C-alpha cells in the first residue's frame, strides 16, 4: 500500500476507464494528479467487461488501468461490481430479480437488479469478489475496496420475491420461540391476524388496509439484516485476501431503509455520496428553503450527513461522491453557485473527511447519466467544477505542506451528541399519527440545525457509542424503549435531553407496558398519558414565549414543569441531569430553548447570521456562508478566505476570538 489515510485529507475522483479509449487513461491520470487529486475510485459497474461471458474473466484491461493510475501517483479504491450483474446472469438465475410490492419483477436495463435474499446471487458475488481480490488484493496501488454501490438506491432494499418470503419466515422463526410467541409479541389477536405456523406469514403489503406495525417493523429488520449479510459475503473475502486495505461502502443522503450502523461493523470507514442541490429539490425542503439555497444547498444538509457517517466507524469517514455541477436525477437540477464545488470540499474536510472524491471525472456522452456533469465535459475540456477542484487541490496541498497546519485537520471533541437509531426511526415512521408534515428523520435534522445555528458542533452517534466525552446527549424521538441504552445514559455524566416520542415504542413496535417513555422513566419520573398531533397552522404557546407545533404530550409527573402551555398542559420537566421536552418546538423556539440550555451547561454558543455555519477543528474555525447575503468576520486570524464572505464563500480562522455579522443592510 502506498499511503496511510488516517491523518491528512485527500481529494479523489470517480473514474470509469471502461468508458474511454485506453490511450486516454495515462493522460487522464496525469491531469488528475496535476489537479491535486490523489485517489481514484474505479470498477464498481464494470462486471460486463470483467466477465463478458460466464466464467471467462478478462481482467487484463483492469490491470492496465490500475497500473496506469498507480504509475501517475494515484491510490485506487476498487469497487466490487455487484450492483450491476451482467445480462447473462439473468439467464443463469432467472429468479435473482427483486420483486416490487405489486408482484412485478424489477428487471434488467439499468442497475441494482438483484434481490438481497436470493442466495445463488450471493455465490456469484462471492466468486467475482474472490477473483478480484486474488488479482488485486495485494497490489500496491489498491488502498481500499468499496463494496457494491449505494445499497438501497432506487428503492432496492425491500423485495417481495419467493426467496425473500422464505427468508423472512425463517428469520421470524429465529426471532421468536414459537408462532404463539410471535402472535403475542405482534398483537395478532387484534383483527384475528393470528398465524398457526411460520410459513403462513406473508409480506406486510397488499392487505385490505394498513398492516400490523409489528409485522412491518419485522420485515424492515429482516430486509436490513439481508443487506448486512450480503455485505459480509464480500467483506469476509476482502479482509482475508487484501489485508490492510480499507473496506468502505458508499451510503446515500436522506436514506434510512437499513441499519447503517450494523453494516458499518464490517467496514473500516464509512463513506457517502453528497449531492446537495439534488437533495434540496428532491427531499421535501420548503419552497422558501429551495429558493434561498437553490445554488448552495441547505446549510445543514451536507453537514448533518457528514456528522452522521462520521459516527458510523468511530470517526473515520470519506466523501465518496461529491456533486460537480448540475446533476440529472432531481426534479430540478440547477447549477451550483460559482465556488460551491470547492466550498463543499472544504466543508467535508472541516467535518473530518479523510477523502473528498468527486463524481465523476468526465461527463458521459451516452446512456442514463449523459445530462450529469463531471469535472470535465464529454469532449475532455475542464468544466467549471474541475477548475474549482484544481483550486482546492492547490490550496490543500499548500496547507498540508506546512507543519504548523497539522492541527487544522484534527477533529475537535464535540460537547454535544445527537443519537440516531435506524430501527427506532423506522418504528416511528411506520405508525405516526402525527400529520403528514412530521418525519422523525427530519425532526433529528431540525434539532441538529438549531444547534448548528448556535455554532454548536455535534457528533451523531448510535446507541452503542461511548458517551463519556459528552456534556449533552440529545434523543430526538427515534430511540425505542431500550434497557441497555437506558443504563448507559444513567452511567454517563452528560445531561440527557429526551424529546417527544423517545422510548414510545418497543422493539415489536408496540406501546411499552409502563407507557412512554418506556424504560427511560427510570431516568426521571415522567409518564406520557396523552399524545396528540397537530396540523402545521396550529401553534401552542407558553408564557416564556416558546411555541410548539406538530406534536405534544401530556405528562404525569411528580416534577413540577418549568412552564405550562396556554391551555394548562405542563411543558419541560427536569430532574438533575435528566430532561424531558414533551413537545416539538418551532424553529425559533427550539433555537431559543437550546441557547438557554447550552448556556446553563457552559457550552459556548454564538448566534450566527442566517445561512452561516461554523465548524471547529483543533487548529481552525471554519466559517461557511450558505446564505443569500455577504457577511463580515471580525478577527485577525484568517488563513483561508477573507473577512468579507459573499454567498457561497468560506474562511478558515486560527483559534481565538471572532465574531460574524451579516452585511445585509
Ligand atoms: C449516485 C451513484 C452514482 C451516480 C450518481 C449520480 O447515487 O452512486 O453511480 O449515479 O449518483 O449523481
Short mmCIF file of N, CA and C in Angstrom, two decimals, residues 55 66 78 84 117 122 134 191 196 198-199 257 276 309 316 318 357 405 434 439 458 464 514 577 634 642:
data_model
loop_
_atom_site.label_atom_id
_atom_site.label_comp_id
_atom_site.label_asym_id
_atom_site.label_seq_id
_atom_site.Cartn_x
_atom_site.Cartn_y
_atom_site.Cartn_z
N UNK A 55 -18.00 -17.13 -16.60
CA UNK A 55 -16.82 -17.92 -16.25
C UNK A 55 -15.55 -17.48 -16.95
N UNK A 66 -5.37 -0.03 -13.66
CA UNK A 66 -4.86 0.17 -12.29
C UNK A 66 -3.40 0.60 -12.35
N UNK A 78 -10.99 0.32 -5.21
CA UNK A 78 -11.56 -0.57 -6.21
C UNK A 78 -12.96 -1.01 -5.78
N UNK A 84 -24.21 -4.21 -10.55
CA UNK A 84 -24.60 -4.30 -11.97
C UNK A 84 -24.26 -5.68 -12.53
N UNK A 117 -32.17 -11.24 -0.95
CA UNK A 117 -32.42 -12.54 -0.31
C UNK A 117 -32.07 -13.73 -1.21
N UNK A 122 -25.62 -14.39 -4.14
CA UNK A 122 -24.52 -14.19 -3.19
C UNK A 122 -23.31 -15.01 -3.66
N UNK A 134 -8.12 -11.79 -5.38
CA UNK A 134 -6.90 -12.57 -5.65
C UNK A 134 -6.01 -11.81 -6.63
N UNK A 191 -57.90 -8.05 15.23
CA UNK A 191 -58.42 -8.37 13.90
C UNK A 191 -58.15 -9.83 13.47
N UNK A 196 -50.95 -19.91 12.44
CA UNK A 196 -50.76 -21.23 13.05
C UNK A 196 -49.33 -21.72 12.87
N UNK A 198 -45.15 -20.57 11.06
CA UNK A 198 -44.32 -19.51 10.48
C UNK A 198 -44.48 -19.42 8.96
N UNK A 199 -44.73 -20.57 8.32
CA UNK A 199 -44.81 -20.50 6.85
C UNK A 199 -46.13 -19.90 6.33
N UNK A 257 -33.28 3.22 4.93
CA UNK A 257 -34.01 1.95 4.77
C UNK A 257 -33.29 0.71 5.27
N UNK A 276 -25.81 18.02 -2.81
CA UNK A 276 -26.60 18.98 -2.03
C UNK A 276 -27.75 19.61 -2.80
N UNK A 309 -22.33 10.07 9.27
CA UNK A 309 -21.47 8.99 8.80
C UNK A 309 -20.13 8.97 9.55
N UNK A 316 -13.95 7.66 11.41
CA UNK A 316 -13.33 7.58 10.08
C UNK A 316 -14.40 7.63 8.99
N UNK A 318 -15.26 9.00 4.67
CA UNK A 318 -14.87 9.58 3.39
C UNK A 318 -16.12 10.08 2.66
N UNK A 357 -14.03 12.88 -2.70
CA UNK A 357 -13.91 12.37 -4.05
C UNK A 357 -15.10 12.84 -4.89
N UNK A 405 0.25 23.49 10.23
CA UNK A 405 -1.16 23.28 9.90
C UNK A 405 -1.68 21.90 10.28
N UNK A 434 -49.20 11.61 13.38
CA UNK A 434 -48.85 12.99 13.70
C UNK A 434 -48.73 13.86 12.47
N UNK A 439 -41.70 14.16 10.28
CA UNK A 439 -40.92 12.97 9.96
C UNK A 439 -39.80 12.89 10.99
N UNK A 458 -21.72 19.02 16.70
CA UNK A 458 -22.30 17.79 17.26
C UNK A 458 -21.64 16.56 16.65
N UNK A 464 -24.95 2.44 20.76
CA UNK A 464 -23.86 1.72 21.44
C UNK A 464 -22.56 2.53 21.49
N UNK A 514 -45.18 0.25 30.59
CA UNK A 514 -45.25 1.36 31.56
C UNK A 514 -45.61 2.68 30.87
N UNK A 577 -29.65 15.83 35.92
CA UNK A 577 -29.17 15.99 34.54
C UNK A 577 -30.10 15.35 33.50
N UNK A 634 -15.04 39.42 12.08
CA UNK A 634 -14.07 40.24 12.81
C UNK A 634 -13.06 39.32 13.47
N UNK A 642 -11.32 35.57 3.22
CA UNK A 642 -11.11 36.94 3.69
C UNK A 642 -12.23 37.33 4.65
#
